[in-house]
Amino acid sequence: METVQLEGVRKTYEHQAKELAGSYLAEAAARAQALGVPCTTEMRESDTPYQVIIDIALTQGCDLIAMTSHGRSGMAALLLGSQTQKVLAHSTVPVLVYR
């Protein structure tokens, strides 16, 4: 396969991933607003997602960061996702982890 074809596949994948993320965020915001919970969403790409999460929370003046852990059971349930662990370790904003 030529490099040009691979680049096209990569761009298509990235576009689809962004569309999926955007729909997920829109649905989450709609559900929150339907319950009377003020909600804004923001989508960014980063090599350090945990830091972006913290930075946005601080910039927006959030009083809580809500995150999910991996839906595992048993011993694996003791481990959180790596980004969740990093947010917990570095954030000065309180973090609620839901699993």
C-alpha positions as a Python dict, from the first residue, in 0.01 Angstrom:
ca = {
    (1, 'M'): (0, 0, 0),
    (2, 'E'): (132, 342, -84),
    (3, 'T'): (197, 609, 176),
    (4, 'V'): (-69, 832, 18),
    (5, 'Q'): (-333, 563, 68),
    (6, 'L'): (-231, 509, 431),
    (7, 'E'): (-251, 884, 492),
    (8, 'G'): (-605, 883, 353),
    (9, 'V'): (-703, 596, 582),
    (10, 'R'): (-554, 779, 882),
    (11, 'K'): (-741, 1100, 801),
    (12, 'T'): (-1068, 910, 755),
    (13, 'Y'): (-1018, 734, 1090),
    (14, 'E'): (-939, 1061, 1269),
    (15, 'H'): (-1244, 1230, 1116),
    (16, 'Q'): (-1473, 945, 1223),
    (17, 'A'): (-1322, 939, 1573),
    (18, 'K'): (-1383, 1315, 1611),
    (19, 'E'): (-1742, 1279, 1491),
    (20, 'L'): (-1805, 996, 1737),
    (21, 'A'): (-1650, 1193, 2024),
    (22, 'G'): (-1857, 1498, 1931),
    (23, 'S'): (-2181, 1295, 1931),
    (24, 'Y'): (-2092, 1138, 2266),
    (25, 'L'): (-2029, 1481, 2420),
    (26, 'A'): (-2349, 1627, 2271),
    (27, 'E'): (-2552, 1339, 2415),
    (28, 'A'): (-2390, 1375, 2758),
    (29, 'A'): (-2457, 1751, 2759),
    (30, 'A'): (-2820, 1701, 2654),
    (31, 'R'): (-2875, 1448, 2934),
    (32, 'A'): (-2718, 1676, 3193),
    (33, 'Q'): (-2920, 1977, 3078),
    (34, 'A'): (-3242, 1771, 3078),
    (35, 'L'): (-3176, 1706, 3447),
    (36, 'G'): (-3113, 2076, 3512),
    (37, 'V'): (-2737, 2034, 3546),
    (38, 'P'): (-2542, 2312, 3374),
    (39, 'C'): (-2299, 2153, 3133),
    (40, 'T'): (-2053, 2264, 2868),
    (41, 'T'): (-1832, 2036, 2664),
    (42, 'E'): (-1495, 2082, 2505),
    (43, 'M'): (-1300, 1847, 2282),
    (44, 'R'): (-922, 1865, 2249),
    (45, 'E'): (-642, 1641, 2128),
    (46, 'S'): (-337, 1604, 2350),
    (47, 'D'): (-47, 1377, 2435),
    (48, 'T'): (-129, 1448, 2802),
    (49, 'P'): (-508, 1417, 2833),
    (50, 'Y'): (-503, 1428, 3214),
    (51, 'Q'): (-335, 1770, 3208),
    (52, 'V'): (-586, 1906, 2956),
    (53, 'I'): (-872, 1784, 3177),
    (54, 'I'): (-723, 1963, 3478),
    (55, 'D'): (-644, 2280, 3279),
    (56, 'I'): (-999, 2303, 3142),
    (57, 'A'): (-1149, 2247, 3488),
    (58, 'L'): (-933, 2527, 3630),
    (59, 'T'): (-998, 2765, 3339),
    (60, 'Q'): (-1375, 2706, 3352),
    (61, 'G'): (-1384, 2741, 3731),
    (62, 'C'): (-1527, 2392, 3777),
    (63, 'D'): (-1595, 2278, 4131),
    (64, 'L'): (-1580, 1908, 4039),
    (65, 'I'): (-1426, 1680, 3777),
    (66, 'A'): (-1639, 1369, 3717),
    (67, 'M'): (-1468, 1074, 3548),
    (68, 'T'): (-1532, 706, 3496),
    (69, 'S'): (-1296, 422, 3568),
    (70, 'H'): (-1276, 108, 3361),
    (71, 'G'): (-1580, -114, 3417),
    (72, 'R'): (-1392, -409, 3558),
    (73, 'S'): (-1453, -641, 3850),
    (74, 'G'): (-1236, -836, 4091),
    (75, 'M'): (-871, -737, 4123),
    (76, 'A'): (-890, -531, 3804),
    (77, 'A'): (-1153, -311, 3970),
    (78, 'L'): (-887, -186, 4208),
    (79, 'L'): (-709, -23, 3917),
    (80, 'L'): (-840, 294, 3760),
    (81, 'G'): (-767, 409, 3408),
    (82, 'S'): (-424, 567, 3379),
    (83, 'Q'): (-564, 911, 3290),
    (84, 'T'): (-809, 894, 3581),
    (85, 'Q'): (-522, 805, 3815),
    (86, 'K'): (-318, 1100, 3686),
    (87, 'V'): (-608, 1343, 3727),
    (88, 'L'): (-659, 1218, 4084),
    (89, 'A'): (-289, 1258, 4159),
    (90, 'H'): (-242, 1606, 4009),
    (91, 'S'): (-574, 1792, 4032),
    (92, 'T'): (-648, 2056, 4293),
    (93, 'V'): (-1014, 2038, 4181),
    (94, 'P'): (-1207, 1758, 4356),
    (95, 'V'): (-1252, 1447, 4141),
    (96, 'L'): (-1550, 1209, 4147),
    (97, 'V'): (-1475, 867, 3995),
    (98, 'Y'): (-1772, 658, 3886),
    (99, 'R'): (-1742, 293, 3790),
}
